Short mmCIF file of C-alpha atoms and ligand atoms in Angstrom, two decimals:
data_model
loop_
_atom_site.label_atom_id
_atom_site.label_comp_id
_atom_site.label_asym_id
_atom_site.label_seq_id
_atom_site.Cartn_x
_atom_site.Cartn_y
_atom_site.Cartn_z
CA UNK A 705 0.00 0.00 0.00
CA UNK A 706 1.24 3.47 -0.75
CA UNK A 707 1.37 6.24 1.81
CA UNK A 708 -1.52 7.77 0.01
CA UNK A 709 -4.16 6.77 2.57
CA UNK A 710 -7.68 6.88 1.26
CA UNK A 711 -9.52 9.27 3.57
CA UNK A 712 -12.82 7.56 3.13
CA UNK A 713 -12.19 4.54 5.33
CA UNK A 714 -10.89 6.66 8.21
CA UNK A 715 -13.74 9.13 7.83
CA UNK A 716 -16.09 6.19 7.80
CA UNK A 717 -14.63 4.83 11.04
CA UNK A 718 -14.79 8.29 12.59
CA UNK A 719 -18.47 8.62 11.63
CA UNK A 720 -19.28 5.22 13.09
CA UNK A 721 -17.45 6.15 16.28
CA UNK A 722 -19.22 9.50 16.60
CA UNK A 723 -22.62 8.01 15.97
CA UNK A 724 -21.95 5.28 18.52
CA UNK A 725 -20.69 7.68 21.17
CA UNK A 726 -23.54 10.17 20.69
CA UNK A 727 -26.08 7.40 21.05
CA UNK A 728 -24.37 5.65 23.93
CA UNK A 729 -26.35 7.16 26.81
CA UNK A 730 -29.66 6.20 25.19
CA UNK A 731 -28.74 2.67 24.13
CA UNK A 732 -30.10 -0.61 25.44
CA UNK A 733 -27.03 -1.51 27.48
CA UNK A 734 -26.85 -5.28 27.09
CA UNK A 735 -25.94 -7.22 23.96
CA UNK A 736 -29.01 -8.17 21.96
CA UNK A 737 -27.52 -10.82 19.71
CA UNK A 738 -26.12 -14.24 20.45
CA UNK A 739 -23.27 -16.16 18.93
CA UNK A 740 -25.36 -17.75 16.14
CA UNK A 741 -26.54 -14.42 14.84
CA UNK A 742 -23.03 -12.95 15.01
CA UNK A 743 -21.49 -15.95 13.29
CA UNK A 744 -24.12 -15.85 10.55
CA UNK A 745 -23.18 -12.26 9.84
CA UNK A 746 -19.41 -12.51 10.27
CA UNK A 747 -18.34 -15.99 9.30
CA UNK A 748 -17.17 -16.32 5.72
CA UNK A 749 -14.55 -18.52 4.09
CA UNK A 750 -11.20 -16.71 4.04
CA UNK A 751 -11.31 -14.29 1.14
CA UNK A 752 -8.81 -14.73 -1.67
CA UNK A 753 -9.05 -11.35 -3.32
CA UNK A 754 -10.09 -9.32 -0.30
CA UNK A 755 -12.79 -6.70 -0.07
CA UNK A 756 -13.23 -2.99 -0.09
CA UNK A 757 -11.88 -1.39 3.13
CA UNK A 758 -14.95 0.70 3.80
CA UNK A 759 -17.37 -2.16 3.42
CA UNK A 760 -15.36 -4.19 5.95
CA UNK A 761 -15.55 -1.30 8.42
CA UNK A 762 -19.27 -0.87 7.77
CA UNK A 763 -19.89 -4.56 8.33
CA UNK A 764 -18.05 -4.52 11.67
CA UNK A 765 -19.81 -1.39 12.85
CA UNK A 766 -23.17 -2.84 11.88
CA UNK A 767 -22.68 -6.02 13.87
CA UNK A 768 -21.27 -4.17 16.85
CA UNK A 769 -24.63 -2.40 17.13
CA UNK A 770 -26.37 -5.46 18.55
CA UNK A 771 -23.49 -7.77 19.40
CA UNK A 772 -21.91 -5.80 22.24
CA UNK A 773 -22.76 -4.94 25.77
CA UNK A 774 -22.07 -1.22 25.97
CA UNK A 775 -19.39 -1.27 28.64
CA UNK A 776 -18.82 2.46 28.11
CA UNK A 777 -22.43 3.32 28.96
CA UNK A 778 -22.91 5.46 32.06
CA UNK A 779 -25.44 2.83 33.13
CA UNK A 780 -23.13 -0.14 32.75
CA UNK A 781 -22.53 -1.50 36.25
CA UNK A 782 -21.15 -4.96 35.49
CA UNK A 783 -17.86 -6.30 36.82
CA UNK A 784 -15.46 -3.37 37.40
CA UNK A 785 -15.04 -1.97 33.94
CA UNK A 786 -15.03 1.80 33.47
CA UNK A 787 -15.62 3.61 30.21
CA UNK A 788 -13.36 5.75 28.08
CA UNK A 789 -13.05 9.42 28.95
CA UNK A 790 -13.14 11.46 25.71
CA UNK A 791 -9.59 12.75 26.12
CA UNK A 792 -8.38 9.21 26.75
CA UNK A 793 -10.15 7.91 23.68
CA UNK A 794 -8.81 10.74 21.53
CA UNK A 795 -5.28 10.01 22.72
CA UNK A 796 -5.82 6.33 22.07
CA UNK A 797 -6.88 7.00 18.48
CA UNK A 798 -3.58 8.77 18.01
CA UNK A 799 -1.66 5.92 19.64
CA UNK A 800 -2.99 3.63 16.92
CA UNK A 801 -2.35 6.25 14.28
CA UNK A 802 1.27 6.79 15.29
CA UNK A 803 1.74 3.03 15.75
CA UNK A 804 4.82 3.45 17.90
CA UNK A 805 6.63 0.44 19.23
CA UNK A 806 7.05 1.69 22.78
CA UNK A 807 9.44 -1.04 23.85
CA UNK A 808 12.71 0.77 23.45
CA UNK A 809 13.70 4.37 23.81
CA UNK A 810 15.64 4.56 20.56
CA UNK A 811 12.51 3.98 18.49
CA UNK A 812 10.44 6.59 20.20
CA UNK A 813 11.93 9.18 22.52
CA UNK A 814 8.44 10.73 22.54
CA UNK A 815 6.63 7.62 23.89
CA UNK A 816 9.45 6.99 26.33
CA UNK A 817 9.23 10.52 27.72
CA UNK A 818 5.45 10.31 27.99
CA UNK A 819 5.85 7.07 29.95
CA UNK A 820 8.41 8.57 32.28
CA UNK A 821 6.21 11.55 33.05
CA UNK A 822 3.02 9.48 33.37
CA UNK A 823 4.85 7.21 35.82
CA UNK A 824 5.96 10.17 37.90
CA UNK A 825 2.43 11.61 37.99
CA UNK A 826 0.89 8.29 39.03
CA UNK A 827 3.35 7.88 41.90
CA UNK A 828 2.54 11.41 42.98
CA UNK A 829 -1.21 10.85 42.67
CA UNK A 830 -1.06 7.63 44.70
CA UNK A 831 1.38 9.06 47.24
CA UNK A 832 3.87 6.26 46.63
CA UNK A 833 7.68 6.56 46.89
CA UNK A 834 8.90 8.76 44.05
CA UNK A 835 11.80 6.41 43.29
CA UNK A 836 9.48 3.41 42.78
CA UNK A 837 9.65 1.87 39.31
CA UNK A 838 6.66 1.63 37.02
CA UNK A 839 5.75 -0.67 34.15
CA UNK A 840 2.82 -0.08 31.79
CA UNK A 841 1.19 -3.44 31.08
CA UNK A 842 -2.07 -4.74 29.65
CA UNK A 843 -4.04 -4.89 32.89
CA UNK A 844 -4.28 -6.03 36.48
CA UNK A 845 -3.38 -9.59 35.57
CA UNK A 846 -0.04 -8.65 34.07
CA UNK A 847 0.56 -6.00 36.71
CA UNK A 848 0.18 -8.70 39.38
CA UNK A 849 2.49 -10.95 37.38
CA UNK A 850 5.15 -8.26 37.01
CA UNK A 851 5.05 -7.22 40.67
CA UNK A 852 5.14 -10.81 41.90
CA UNK A 853 8.04 -11.61 39.57
CA UNK A 854 9.92 -8.74 41.25
CA UNK A 855 8.87 -10.15 44.63
CA UNK A 856 10.11 -13.62 43.72
CA UNK A 857 13.42 -12.20 42.60
CA UNK A 858 13.87 -10.08 45.73
CA UNK A 859 12.99 -12.61 48.42
CA UNK A 860 15.25 -15.23 46.84
CA UNK A 861 18.08 -12.78 46.23
CA UNK A 862 18.03 -11.94 49.93
CA UNK A 863 18.78 -15.60 50.72
CA UNK A 864 21.50 -15.81 48.10
CA UNK A 865 19.55 -17.36 45.23
CA UNK A 866 19.32 -15.89 41.73
CA UNK A 867 16.00 -17.17 40.43
CA UNK A 868 16.47 -15.51 37.06
CA UNK A 869 19.65 -17.53 36.46
CA UNK A 870 18.98 -20.70 38.41
CA UNK A 871 15.21 -21.07 38.33
CA UNK A 872 13.04 -22.46 41.10
CA UNK A 873 14.20 -26.08 41.04
CA UNK A 874 16.42 -26.50 44.09
CA UNK A 875 15.70 -22.98 45.35
CA UNK A 876 14.91 -22.25 49.01
CA UNK A 877 11.18 -22.65 49.57
CA UNK A 878 9.21 -19.40 49.31
CA UNK A 879 6.05 -19.15 51.41
CA UNK A 880 3.38 -17.30 49.45
CA UNK A 881 0.40 -16.05 51.42
CA UNK A 882 -2.94 -15.06 49.92
CA UNK A 883 -6.36 -14.51 51.45
CA UNK A 884 -9.57 -16.45 50.92
CA UNK A 885 -10.89 -13.40 49.05
CA UNK A 886 -7.85 -12.88 46.81
CA UNK A 887 -8.61 -12.08 43.17
CA UNK A 888 -8.18 -14.99 40.79
CA UNK A 889 -5.50 -13.12 38.83
CA UNK A 890 -3.16 -13.41 41.82
CA UNK A 891 -3.46 -17.20 41.67
CA UNK A 892 -2.87 -17.11 37.93
CA UNK A 893 0.15 -14.80 38.23
CA UNK A 894 1.64 -17.06 40.89
CA UNK A 895 1.05 -20.06 38.66
CA UNK A 896 2.98 -18.39 35.84
CA UNK A 897 5.79 -17.86 38.34
CA UNK A 898 6.00 -21.49 39.38
CA UNK A 899 4.01 -21.24 42.62
CA UNK A 900 1.27 -23.83 42.22
CA UNK A 901 -2.12 -22.97 43.65
CA UNK A 902 -2.02 -25.84 46.14
CA UNK A 903 1.26 -24.58 47.56
CA UNK A 904 -0.20 -21.23 48.66
CA UNK A 905 -0.99 -20.45 52.29
CA UNK A 906 -4.55 -19.12 52.43
CA UNK A 907 -5.56 -16.81 55.25
CA UNK A 908 -9.20 -16.27 56.32
CA UNK A 909 -11.15 -13.25 55.19
CA UNK A 910 -13.87 -11.53 57.22
CA UNK A 911 -17.51 -11.05 56.18
CA UNK A 912 -16.58 -8.06 53.97
CA UNK A 913 -13.81 -9.98 52.21
CA UNK A 914 -10.90 -8.38 54.11
CA UNK A 915 -7.89 -10.50 55.00
CA UNK A 916 -7.85 -11.11 58.75
CA UNK A 917 -4.62 -9.77 60.19
CA UNK A 918 -4.84 -12.11 63.22
CA UNK A 919 -5.12 -15.12 60.90
CA UNK A 920 -2.16 -13.82 58.90
CA UNK A 921 -0.10 -13.61 62.07
CA UNK A 922 -1.11 -17.16 63.05
CA UNK A 923 -0.34 -18.50 59.59
CA UNK A 924 3.15 -17.03 59.67
CA UNK A 925 3.96 -17.98 63.28
CA UNK A 926 5.86 -21.11 62.35
CA UNK A 927 7.16 -20.04 58.94
CA UNK A 928 10.83 -19.36 58.30
CA UNK A 929 12.58 -18.36 55.07
CA UNK A 930 11.41 -16.10 52.26
CA UNK A 931 7.79 -14.89 52.43
CA UNK A 932 5.58 -13.06 49.95
CA UNK A 933 2.23 -11.70 51.19
CA UNK A 934 -0.48 -10.80 48.67
CA UNK A 935 -2.96 -8.28 50.06
CA UNK A 936 -5.76 -6.44 48.34
CA UNK A 937 -7.25 -2.97 48.07
CA UNK A 938 -10.71 -3.24 46.56
CA UNK A 939 -12.44 -6.59 46.78
CA UNK A 940 -14.03 -7.27 43.42
CA UNK A 941 -17.42 -7.93 45.03
CA UNK A 942 -17.61 -5.69 48.08
CA UNK A 943 -14.95 -3.06 47.36
CA UNK A 944 -13.52 -3.70 50.85
CA UNK A 945 -9.82 -3.16 51.47
CA UNK A 946 -7.59 -5.37 53.62
CA UNK A 947 -6.29 -3.84 56.89
CA UNK A 948 -3.15 -2.74 55.10
CA UNK A 949 -1.34 -0.95 57.93
CA UNK A 950 -1.55 -3.99 60.18
CA UNK A 951 -0.58 -6.32 57.36
CA UNK A 952 2.38 -4.07 56.48
CA UNK A 953 3.57 -4.22 60.10
CA UNK A 954 3.44 -8.02 60.05
CA UNK A 955 5.25 -8.09 56.71
CA UNK A 956 7.89 -5.80 58.09
CA UNK A 957 8.47 -7.98 61.17
CA UNK A 958 8.84 -11.04 58.93
CA UNK A 959 11.00 -9.26 56.36
CA UNK A 960 8.34 -10.40 53.90
CA UNK A 961 7.55 -8.80 50.56
CA UNK A 962 4.10 -7.22 50.65
CA UNK A 963 2.28 -6.96 47.35
CA UNK A 964 -1.04 -5.12 47.12
CA UNK A 965 -3.48 -5.87 44.31
CA UNK A 966 -5.11 -2.49 43.95
CA UNK A 967 -6.67 -2.96 40.53
CA UNK A 968 -9.28 -0.36 41.41
CA UNK A 969 -8.77 0.13 45.16
CA UNK A 970 -5.43 1.93 44.74
CA UNK A 971 -7.42 4.80 43.21
CA UNK A 972 -8.85 5.48 46.67
CA UNK A 973 -5.46 7.13 47.26
CA UNK A 974 -6.45 9.75 44.69
CA UNK A 975 -9.56 10.78 46.60
CA UNK A 976 -9.21 12.94 49.72
CA UNK A 977 -12.31 11.40 51.28
CA UNK A 978 -11.33 7.78 50.57
CA UNK A 979 -7.68 7.84 51.58
CA UNK A 980 -8.33 6.42 55.10
CA UNK A 981 -9.73 3.25 53.53
CA UNK A 982 -6.30 2.29 52.22
CA UNK A 983 -4.27 3.59 55.14
CA UNK A 984 -0.83 1.99 55.22
CA UNK A 985 -0.85 0.98 51.55
CA UNK A 986 2.27 3.09 51.00
CA UNK A 987 4.21 0.63 53.19
CA UNK A 988 3.96 -2.16 50.65
CA UNK A 989 6.76 -3.32 48.35
CA UNK A 990 4.68 -3.46 45.18
CA UNK A 991 1.30 -2.38 43.89
CA UNK A 992 -0.68 -3.34 40.84
CA UNK A 993 -3.47 -1.26 39.41
CA UNK A 994 -5.56 -0.70 36.32
CA UNK A 995 -5.95 2.47 34.33
CA UNK A 996 -8.68 0.94 32.15
CA UNK A 997 -10.97 0.65 35.17
CA UNK A 998 -11.24 3.79 37.26
CA UNK A 999 -9.11 6.20 35.25
CA UNK A 1000 -11.43 5.42 32.34
CA UNK A 1001 -8.84 4.98 29.63
CA UNK A 1002 -9.59 2.46 26.85
CA UNK A 1003 -8.36 -1.13 27.03
CA UNK A 1004 -5.83 -2.32 27.66
CA UNK A 1005 -4.00 -0.53 30.40
CA UNK A 1006 -2.59 -1.70 33.70
CA UNK A 1007 0.25 -0.44 35.87
CA UNK A 1008 2.85 -2.37 37.88
CA UNK A 1009 4.62 -0.35 40.57
CA UNK A 1010 7.59 -1.62 42.57
CA UNK A 1011 9.34 0.11 45.46
CA UNK A 1012 12.62 -1.67 44.73
CA UNK A 1013 13.50 -0.73 41.18
CA UNK A 1014 16.53 -3.02 40.98
CA UNK A 1015 14.44 -6.10 41.78
CA UNK A 1016 11.77 -5.04 39.30
CA UNK A 1017 14.35 -4.59 36.58
CA UNK A 1018 16.17 -7.81 37.37
CA UNK A 1019 12.93 -9.76 36.99
CA UNK A 1020 11.87 -8.14 33.70
CA UNK A 1021 14.91 -6.83 31.88
CA UNK A 1022 15.53 -8.04 28.38
CA UNK A 1023 18.87 -7.15 26.97
CA UNK A 1024 20.30 -8.19 23.66
CA UNK A 1025 23.03 -6.45 21.74
CA UNK A 1026 20.76 -5.55 18.86
CA UNK A 1027 18.23 -3.88 21.17
CA UNK A 1028 20.51 -1.64 23.13
CA UNK A 1029 20.83 1.55 21.14
CA UNK A 1030 21.01 4.05 23.94
CA UNK A 1031 23.73 5.42 26.16
CA UNK A 1032 22.20 4.13 29.37
CA UNK A 1033 20.58 7.26 30.75
CA UNK A 1034 17.40 6.65 28.78
CA UNK A 1035 14.65 4.43 30.09
CA UNK A 1036 13.77 1.41 27.94
CA UNK A 1037 10.24 0.20 28.67
CA UNK A 1038 11.22 -3.42 28.00
CA UNK A 1039 13.16 -3.44 31.28
CA UNK A 1040 9.96 -3.04 33.30
CA UNK A 1041 7.32 -5.19 31.58
CA UNK A 1042 6.99 -8.73 30.22
CA UNK A 1043 6.43 -7.62 26.61
CA UNK A 1044 8.97 -6.61 24.01
CA UNK A 1045 7.00 -4.82 21.28
CA UNK A 1046 3.94 -3.06 22.58
CA UNK A 1047 1.65 -0.10 22.01
CA UNK A 1048 2.39 3.22 23.65
CA UNK A 1049 -0.34 2.73 26.20
CA UNK A 1050 0.98 5.36 28.59
CA UNK A 1051 -0.13 8.08 26.18
CA UNK A 1052 -3.87 7.92 27.06
CA UNK A 1053 -2.88 7.79 30.74
CA UNK A 1054 -0.75 10.91 30.31
CA UNK A 1055 -3.55 12.69 28.45
CA UNK A 1056 -6.22 11.80 31.02
CA UNK A 1057 -4.16 12.67 34.08
CA UNK A 1058 -3.07 15.93 32.49
CA UNK A 1059 -6.58 16.90 31.39
CA UNK A 1060 -8.34 15.97 34.64
CA UNK A 1061 -5.67 16.98 37.10
CA UNK A 1062 -5.64 15.92 40.73
CA UNK A 1063 -9.03 17.51 41.35
CA UNK A 1064 -10.71 15.99 38.30
CA UNK A 1065 -9.47 12.51 39.19
CA UNK A 1066 -10.56 12.91 42.81
CA UNK A 1067 -14.01 13.88 41.44
CA UNK A 1068 -14.29 10.79 39.23
CA UNK A 1069 -13.36 8.48 42.11
CA UNK A 1070 -15.39 10.04 44.90
CA UNK A 1071 -18.38 10.65 42.64
CA UNK A 1072 -18.51 6.95 41.65
CA UNK A 1073 -18.61 6.03 45.32
CA UNK A 1074 -21.41 8.52 46.02
CA UNK A 1075 -23.39 7.04 43.15
CA UNK A 1076 -22.86 3.52 44.50
CA UNK A 1077 -24.20 4.68 47.88
CA UNK A 1078 -27.12 6.38 46.13
CA UNK A 1079 -27.98 3.15 44.31
CA UNK A 1080 -27.68 1.11 47.51
CA UNK A 1081 -29.89 3.48 49.43
CA UNK A 1082 -32.66 3.65 46.80
CA UNK A 1083 -32.73 -0.14 46.41
CA UNK A 1084 -32.54 -0.79 50.13
CA UNK A 1085 -35.55 1.39 50.81
CA UNK A 1086 -37.73 -1.05 48.85
CA UNK A 1087 -39.37 -3.89 50.71
CA UNK A 1088 -37.45 -7.18 50.60
CA UNK A 1089 -34.24 -5.68 49.18
CA UNK A 1090 -31.05 -6.03 51.20
CA UNK A 1091 -27.63 -4.55 50.63
CA UNK A 1092 -25.18 -7.20 51.79
CA UNK A 1093 -21.95 -5.20 52.05
CA UNK A 1094 -20.80 -1.98 53.64
CA UNK A 1095 -20.71 0.29 50.60
CA UNK A 1096 -17.27 1.72 51.36
CA UNK A 1097 -16.15 2.17 47.76
CA UNK A 1098 -17.88 1.85 44.36
CA UNK A 1099 -19.39 -1.59 44.84
CA UNK A 1100 -22.82 -2.62 46.15
CA UNK A 1101 -24.08 -6.19 46.61
CA UNK A 1102 -27.84 -6.49 46.55
CA UNK A 1103 -30.12 -9.40 47.39
CA UNK A 1104 -33.81 -9.68 46.62
CA UNK A 1105 -36.49 -11.37 48.75
CA UNK A 1106 -33.70 -13.18 50.59
CA UNK A 1107 -33.82 -15.72 47.78
CA UNK A 1108 -31.14 -17.01 45.42
CA UNK A 1109 -33.74 -17.72 42.72
CA UNK A 1110 -35.36 -14.31 42.87
CA UNK A 1111 -31.98 -12.55 42.99
CA UNK A 1112 -30.69 -14.43 39.94
CA UNK A 1113 -33.93 -13.81 38.08
CA UNK A 1114 -33.71 -10.09 38.81
CA UNK A 1115 -30.13 -9.97 37.47
CA UNK A 1116 -31.15 -11.74 34.26
CA UNK A 1117 -34.29 -9.61 33.99
CA UNK A 1118 -32.36 -6.37 34.38
CA UNK A 1119 -29.86 -7.43 31.73
CA UNK A 1120 -32.72 -8.15 29.30
CA UNK A 1121 -34.64 -4.96 30.15
CA UNK A 1122 -31.70 -2.86 28.95
CA UNK A 1123 -31.84 0.37 30.99
CA UNK A 1124 -28.68 -0.71 32.77
CA UNK A 1125 -26.47 -3.76 33.08
CA UNK A 1126 -25.53 -5.52 36.30
CA UNK A 1127 -23.87 -8.85 36.97
CA UNK A 1128 -24.46 -11.57 39.50
CA UNK A 1129 -22.22 -13.18 42.08
CA UNK A 1130 -22.25 -15.36 45.15
CA UNK A 1131 -21.41 -13.60 48.38
CA UNK A 1132 -20.88 -15.50 51.64
CA UNK A 1133 -22.88 -18.37 50.15
CA UNK A 1134 -25.80 -16.24 48.89
CA UNK A 1135 -26.67 -15.11 45.39
CA UNK A 1136 -26.28 -11.36 44.97
CA UNK A 1137 -26.53 -8.70 42.32
CA UNK A 1138 -23.30 -6.73 41.87
CA UNK A 1139 -23.41 -3.05 41.11
CA UNK A 1140 -20.09 -1.47 40.24
CA UNK A 1141 -20.00 2.25 39.49
CA UNK A 1142 -16.78 2.94 37.61
CA UNK A 1143 -17.75 5.17 34.70
CA UNK A 1144 -16.68 8.83 34.68
CA UNK A 1145 -20.04 9.90 33.23
CA UNK A 1146 -22.54 8.14 35.51
CA UNK A 1147 -24.91 10.81 36.80
CA UNK A 1148 -27.41 10.91 39.67
CA UNK A 1149 -30.10 10.66 37.05
CA UNK A 1150 -28.51 7.50 35.59
CA UNK A 1151 -28.70 5.95 39.04
CA UNK A 1152 -32.33 7.00 39.52
CA UNK A 1153 -33.32 5.56 36.13
CA UNK A 1154 -31.39 2.36 36.77
CA UNK A 1155 -32.70 1.84 40.30
CA UNK A 1156 -36.25 2.35 39.05
CA UNK A 1157 -35.68 -0.21 36.29
CA UNK A 1158 -34.20 -2.72 38.74
CA UNK A 1159 -37.09 -2.32 41.17
CA UNK A 1160 -39.59 -2.65 38.34
CA UNK A 1161 -38.00 -5.92 37.22
CA UNK A 1162 -38.05 -7.09 40.84
CA UNK A 1163 -41.76 -6.17 41.13
CA UNK A 1164 -42.64 -8.11 37.98
CA UNK A 1165 -40.61 -11.08 39.19
CA UNK A 1166 -42.47 -11.13 42.52
CA UNK A 1167 -45.79 -10.77 40.78
CA UNK A 1168 -45.03 -13.68 38.42
CA UNK A 1169 -44.07 -15.88 41.32
CA UNK A 1170 -47.29 -15.25 43.16
CA UNK A 1171 -49.53 -15.77 40.11
C1 LIG B 1470 -10.01 -6.39 37.66
C2 LIG B 1470 -9.15 -6.91 38.75
C3 LIG B 1470 -7.97 -7.61 38.46
C4 LIG B 1470 -7.59 -7.98 37.06
O1 LIG B 1470 -7.37 -6.89 36.26
P1 LIG B 1470 -7.45 -7.03 34.66
O2 LIG B 1470 -7.19 -5.65 34.23
O3 LIG B 1470 -8.82 -7.52 34.35
O4 LIG B 1470 -6.40 -7.98 34.23
C5 LIG B 1470 -7.18 -8.00 39.51
N1 LIG B 1470 -7.52 -7.74 40.77
C6 LIG B 1470 -8.66 -7.08 41.09
C7 LIG B 1470 -8.97 -6.82 42.53
C8 LIG B 1470 -9.52 -6.64 40.09
O5 LIG B 1470 -10.61 -5.97 40.39
#
């Protein structure tokens, strides 16, 4: 292809994007098509001669209309997702346009500088040590992996073992502690690192999903040798945060590495009113978080932060003669993340943090939590509706008629009704509806509309059961 780019296909994509975004707030939130319908529209034998660019774009945009749940809708409350702030999306369009390989400095001094500054701002925003190292990865999963790789390196180095050179076979045993409410991505990250799930020490969690510090102390009482403790800020169901100051003290006494999975909970540090919830988090050795959740940048964007830069680098660094093109003062992203080639995903982070500022980010975070409380309080005021968790962050867990069947039916009914989208879960053995408010644009009115729709579905469900 020549450099002479036909404008039409890009204009076409831009039109589709604009139309989609303008209609987003009014759309039926859930997907309205199933696999069969999508496959019927999309599945063709591999083309030999290809097709016109614009018609391919039109086809995709047409199917996306019904085939997607609108995760960017201000009334999307499923999982912990977040939308895309306009400035983040605009920056992301340019990231694809520029198509920079952000792995090494020599290719793109621009992307490298943006990363360096974005890293500095995030550390400042979270109140973490300003000499901590930062890697921009795809999400919380890879952030947990990166941080725990640094942890594995550090705790073994301290007992004279180089895991990067000698591997785990024959290494001193590392005790890895998780809680009963740990996110599944911690287990997966540990698996990638050679710590099988059955080998983990699991500490009890309380009724909100917080690791119990007393149980942690008991679990470690008889343990010697290297220890890694995995704590959490922001339980994916309840939003609860582990008692991090107490856990950090225990970690300190044991000379253990403390990792905090703060996929969304770390953002509490950016809100003046929420800071007490994550008190002591700054004492950890590593932190993982997502930008594609609460900062509302497009997928995929996670951040791995490590207090001990040398351990982080030792666990991740890739050096080969053909890659090193710099004098040494420059920062090569490949030293801090698992990938080699990758998109310049710090650019939308830079743009969003710069455009919103400290105050704007605080607003997004604290506002989401107010909206979650608003939702909980409207729902709870209806007869037979219980909120099962303390709504301390952006998550509410709701149960209907104290019944698993009714609760599950309400979740399914709400998804089909389309005003909003919620997901289901099991909490302390009971079915619950999960409401997660993570979108920058969710208004009070969105919550009122959604709560009314949820209660209407609940009313119909009760009525059907009686008749
Ligand atoms: C979402 C989440 C993760 C995983 O993050 P991804 O970006 O989906 O990989 C890990 N931990 C917690 C607590 C989460 O909420």
